[in-house]
PDB file of C-alpha atoms in Angstrom:
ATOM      1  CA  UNK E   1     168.967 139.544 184.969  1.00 56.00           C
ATOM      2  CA  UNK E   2     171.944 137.904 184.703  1.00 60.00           C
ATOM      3  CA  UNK E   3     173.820 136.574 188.244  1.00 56.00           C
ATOM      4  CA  UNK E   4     177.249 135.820 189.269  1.00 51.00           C
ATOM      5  CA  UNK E   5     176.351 132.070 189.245  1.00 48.00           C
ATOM      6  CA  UNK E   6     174.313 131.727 186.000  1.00 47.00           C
ATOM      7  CA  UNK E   7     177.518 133.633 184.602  1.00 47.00           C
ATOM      8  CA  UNK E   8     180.126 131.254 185.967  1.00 45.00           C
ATOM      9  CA  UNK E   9     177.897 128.079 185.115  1.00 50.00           C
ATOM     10  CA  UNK E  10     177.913 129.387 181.440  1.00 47.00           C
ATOM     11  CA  UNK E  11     181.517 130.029 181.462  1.00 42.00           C
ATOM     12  CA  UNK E  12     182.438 126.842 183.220  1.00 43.00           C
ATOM     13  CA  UNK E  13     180.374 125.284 180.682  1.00 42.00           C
ATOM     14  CA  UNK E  14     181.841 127.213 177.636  1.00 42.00           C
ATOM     15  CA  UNK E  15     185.478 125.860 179.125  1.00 44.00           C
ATOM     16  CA  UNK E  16     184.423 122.660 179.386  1.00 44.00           C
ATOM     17  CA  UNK E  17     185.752 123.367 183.334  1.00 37.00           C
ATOM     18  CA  UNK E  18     185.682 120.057 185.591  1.00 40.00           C
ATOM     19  CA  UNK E  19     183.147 120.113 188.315  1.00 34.00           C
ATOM     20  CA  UNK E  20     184.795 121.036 191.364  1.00 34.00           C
ATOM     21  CA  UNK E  21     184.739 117.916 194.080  1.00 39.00           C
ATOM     22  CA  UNK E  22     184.914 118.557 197.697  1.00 40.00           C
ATOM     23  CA  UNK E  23     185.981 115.601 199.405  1.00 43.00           C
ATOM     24  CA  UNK E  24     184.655 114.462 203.039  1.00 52.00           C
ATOM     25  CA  UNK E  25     187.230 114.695 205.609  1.00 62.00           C
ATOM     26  CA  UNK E  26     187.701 113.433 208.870  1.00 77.00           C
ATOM     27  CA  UNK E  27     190.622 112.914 210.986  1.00 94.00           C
ATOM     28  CA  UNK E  28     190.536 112.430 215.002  1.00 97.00           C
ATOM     29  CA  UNK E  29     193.898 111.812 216.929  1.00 98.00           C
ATOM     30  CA  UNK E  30     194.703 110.733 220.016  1.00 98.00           C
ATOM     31  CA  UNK E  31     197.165 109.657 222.523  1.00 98.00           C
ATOM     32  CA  UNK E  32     198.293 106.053 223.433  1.00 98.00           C
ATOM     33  CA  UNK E  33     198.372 104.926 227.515  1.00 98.00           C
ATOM     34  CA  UNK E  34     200.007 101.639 228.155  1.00 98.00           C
ATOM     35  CA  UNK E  35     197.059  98.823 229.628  1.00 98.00           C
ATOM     36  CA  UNK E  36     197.509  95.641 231.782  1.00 98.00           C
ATOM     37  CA  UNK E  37     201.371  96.594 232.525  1.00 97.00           C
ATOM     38  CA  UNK E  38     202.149  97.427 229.324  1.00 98.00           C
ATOM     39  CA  UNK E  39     203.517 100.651 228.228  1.00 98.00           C
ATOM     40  CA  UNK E  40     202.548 102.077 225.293  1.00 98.00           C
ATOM     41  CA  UNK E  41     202.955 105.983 224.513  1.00 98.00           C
ATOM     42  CA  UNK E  42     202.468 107.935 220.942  1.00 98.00           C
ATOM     43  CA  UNK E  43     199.855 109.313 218.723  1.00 98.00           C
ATOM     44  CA  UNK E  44     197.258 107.701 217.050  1.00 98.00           C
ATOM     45  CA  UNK E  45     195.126 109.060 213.945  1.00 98.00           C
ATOM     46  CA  UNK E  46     191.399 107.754 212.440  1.00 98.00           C
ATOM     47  CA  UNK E  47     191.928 109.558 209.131  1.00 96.00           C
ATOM     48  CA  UNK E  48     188.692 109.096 206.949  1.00 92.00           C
ATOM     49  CA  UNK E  49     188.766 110.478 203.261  1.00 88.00           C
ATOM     50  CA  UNK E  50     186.158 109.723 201.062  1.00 85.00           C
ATOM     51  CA  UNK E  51     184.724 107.018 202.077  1.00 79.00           C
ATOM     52  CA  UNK E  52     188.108 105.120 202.812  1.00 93.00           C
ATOM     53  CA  UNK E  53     189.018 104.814 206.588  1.00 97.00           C
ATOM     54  CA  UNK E  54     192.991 104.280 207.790  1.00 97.00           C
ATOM     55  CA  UNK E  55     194.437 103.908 211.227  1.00 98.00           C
ATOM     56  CA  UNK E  56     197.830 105.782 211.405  1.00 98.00           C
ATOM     57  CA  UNK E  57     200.528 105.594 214.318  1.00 98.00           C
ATOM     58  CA  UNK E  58     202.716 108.080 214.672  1.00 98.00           C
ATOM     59  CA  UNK E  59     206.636 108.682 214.434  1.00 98.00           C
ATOM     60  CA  UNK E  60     206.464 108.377 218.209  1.00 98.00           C
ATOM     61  CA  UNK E  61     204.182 105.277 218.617  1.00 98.00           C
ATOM     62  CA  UNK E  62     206.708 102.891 220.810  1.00 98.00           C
ATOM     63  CA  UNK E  63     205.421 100.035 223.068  1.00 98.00           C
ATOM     64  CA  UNK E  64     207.047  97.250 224.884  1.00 98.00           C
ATOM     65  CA  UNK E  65     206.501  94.152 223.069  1.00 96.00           C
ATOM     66  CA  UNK E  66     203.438  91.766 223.826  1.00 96.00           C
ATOM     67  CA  UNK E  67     202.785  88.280 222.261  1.00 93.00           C
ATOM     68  CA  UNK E  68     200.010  88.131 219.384  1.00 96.00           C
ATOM     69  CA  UNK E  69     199.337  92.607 219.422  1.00 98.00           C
ATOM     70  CA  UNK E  70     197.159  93.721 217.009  1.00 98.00           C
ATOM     71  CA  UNK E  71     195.179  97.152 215.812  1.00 98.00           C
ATOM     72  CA  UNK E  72     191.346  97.326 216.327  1.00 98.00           C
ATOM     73  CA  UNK E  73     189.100 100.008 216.957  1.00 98.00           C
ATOM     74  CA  UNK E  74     186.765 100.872 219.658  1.00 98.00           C
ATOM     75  CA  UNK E  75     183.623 102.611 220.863  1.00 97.00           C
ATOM     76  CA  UNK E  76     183.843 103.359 224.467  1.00 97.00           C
ATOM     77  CA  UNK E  77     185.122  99.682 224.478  1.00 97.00           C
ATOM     78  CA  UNK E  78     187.029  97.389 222.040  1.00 98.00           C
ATOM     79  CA  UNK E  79     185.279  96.020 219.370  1.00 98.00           C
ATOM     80  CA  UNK E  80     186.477  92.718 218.266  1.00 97.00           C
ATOM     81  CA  UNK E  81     185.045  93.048 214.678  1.00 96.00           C
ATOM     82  CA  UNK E  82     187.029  96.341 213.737  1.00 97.00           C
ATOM     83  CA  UNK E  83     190.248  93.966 214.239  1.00 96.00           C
ATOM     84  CA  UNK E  84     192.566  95.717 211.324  1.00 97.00           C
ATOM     85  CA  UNK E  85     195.678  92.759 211.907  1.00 96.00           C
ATOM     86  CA  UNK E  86     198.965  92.370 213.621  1.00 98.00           C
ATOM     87  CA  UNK E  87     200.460  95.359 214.386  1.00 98.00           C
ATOM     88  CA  UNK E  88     203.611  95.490 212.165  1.00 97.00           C
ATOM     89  CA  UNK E  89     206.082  97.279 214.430  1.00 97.00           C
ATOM     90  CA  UNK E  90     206.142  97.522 218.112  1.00 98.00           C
ATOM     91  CA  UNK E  91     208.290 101.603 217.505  1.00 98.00           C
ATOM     92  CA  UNK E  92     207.795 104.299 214.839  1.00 98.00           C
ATOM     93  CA  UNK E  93     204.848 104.650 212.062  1.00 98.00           C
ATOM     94  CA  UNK E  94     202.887 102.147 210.588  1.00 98.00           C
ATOM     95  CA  UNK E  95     198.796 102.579 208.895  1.00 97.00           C
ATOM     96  CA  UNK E  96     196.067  99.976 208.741  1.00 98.00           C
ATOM     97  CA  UNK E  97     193.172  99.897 206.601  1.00 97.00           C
ATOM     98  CA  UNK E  98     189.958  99.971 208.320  1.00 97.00           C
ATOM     99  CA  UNK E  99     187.473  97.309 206.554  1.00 95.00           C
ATOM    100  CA  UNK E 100     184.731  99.015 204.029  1.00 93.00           C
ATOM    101  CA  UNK E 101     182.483  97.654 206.209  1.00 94.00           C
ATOM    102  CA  UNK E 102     183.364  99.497 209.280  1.00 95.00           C
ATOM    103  CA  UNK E 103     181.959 102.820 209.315  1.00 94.00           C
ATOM    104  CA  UNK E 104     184.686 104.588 210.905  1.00 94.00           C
ATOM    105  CA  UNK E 105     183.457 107.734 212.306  1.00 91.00           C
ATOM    106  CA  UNK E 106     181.066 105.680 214.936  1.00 94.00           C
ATOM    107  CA  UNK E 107     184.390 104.594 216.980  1.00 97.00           C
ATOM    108  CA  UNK E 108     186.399 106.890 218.942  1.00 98.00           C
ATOM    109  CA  UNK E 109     189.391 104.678 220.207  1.00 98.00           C
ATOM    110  CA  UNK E 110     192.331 103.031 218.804  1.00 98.00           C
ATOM    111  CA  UNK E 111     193.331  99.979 220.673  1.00 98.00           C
ATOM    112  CA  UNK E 112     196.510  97.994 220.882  1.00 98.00           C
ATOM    113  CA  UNK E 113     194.951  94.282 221.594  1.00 98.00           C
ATOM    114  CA  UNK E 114     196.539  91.094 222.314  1.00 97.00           C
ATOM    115  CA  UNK E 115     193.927  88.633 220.759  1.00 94.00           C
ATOM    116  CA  UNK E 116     195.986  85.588 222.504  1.00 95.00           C
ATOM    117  CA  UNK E 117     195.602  86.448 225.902  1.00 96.00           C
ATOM    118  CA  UNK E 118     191.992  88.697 225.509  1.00 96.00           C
ATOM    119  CA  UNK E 119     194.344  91.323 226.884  1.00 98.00           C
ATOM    120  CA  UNK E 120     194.563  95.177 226.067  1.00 98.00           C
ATOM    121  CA  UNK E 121     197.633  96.642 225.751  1.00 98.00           C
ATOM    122  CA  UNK E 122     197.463 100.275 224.625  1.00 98.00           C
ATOM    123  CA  UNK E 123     194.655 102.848 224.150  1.00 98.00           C
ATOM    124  CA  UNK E 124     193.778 105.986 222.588  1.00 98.00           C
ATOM    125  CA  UNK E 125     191.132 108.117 222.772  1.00 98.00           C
ATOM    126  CA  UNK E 126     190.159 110.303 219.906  1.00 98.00           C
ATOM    127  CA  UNK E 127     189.368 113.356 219.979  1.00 95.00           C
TER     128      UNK E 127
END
């Protein structure tokens, strides 16, 4: 007896059809609030495709200007090795690559971090 799936392999293989690929998704947002005096306000976004992890701040990201901030990740706490660099604009959107060696989906914050000082300056908690 025939089935629907042996019958669809066959024809996909008649067709020469390309394998459909579903790619692994994950994207957790959260929202930015301002640390040691600093404010800080807007969305931030782990997106995860593939394999490949990104750090994206929103059209509404704004803070107030720090020496030395950068982008880093965190897991109930900042992680100094998930530093991503200097954050490139202190109002609107910017992204930043997470490192192929960070495995993304084990951190659920995005912090604003002023490596000069050892000071944080914004946080978001994923959701």
């Amino acid at each position: 007896m025939i089935t629907r799936r042996t019958a669809l392999g066959c024809l996909a293989t008649t067709l020469a059809l390309p394998k459909l690929a579903f790619a692994q998704s994950l994207d957790r947002s959260g929202t930015f609030e301002g640390k040691s005096r600093h404010i800080t306000t807007g969305t931030a976004t782990l997106v995860v495709r593939d394999g490949m992890a990104e750090v994206q701040l929103g059209d509404d990201f704004t803070f107030d200007g720090a020496p030395d901030p950068k982008v880093a990740l965190g897991r109930d706490g900042y992680d100094p090795a998930t530093l991503m660099g200097k954050l490139s604009s202190d109002t609107g959107p910017s992204s930043y690559a997470v490192p192929a060696s960070i495995d993304a989906s084990q951190y659920n914050e995005v912090w604003i971090w002023c490596e000069r000082f050892n000071v944080p300056l914004g946080l978001a908690k994923l959701n």
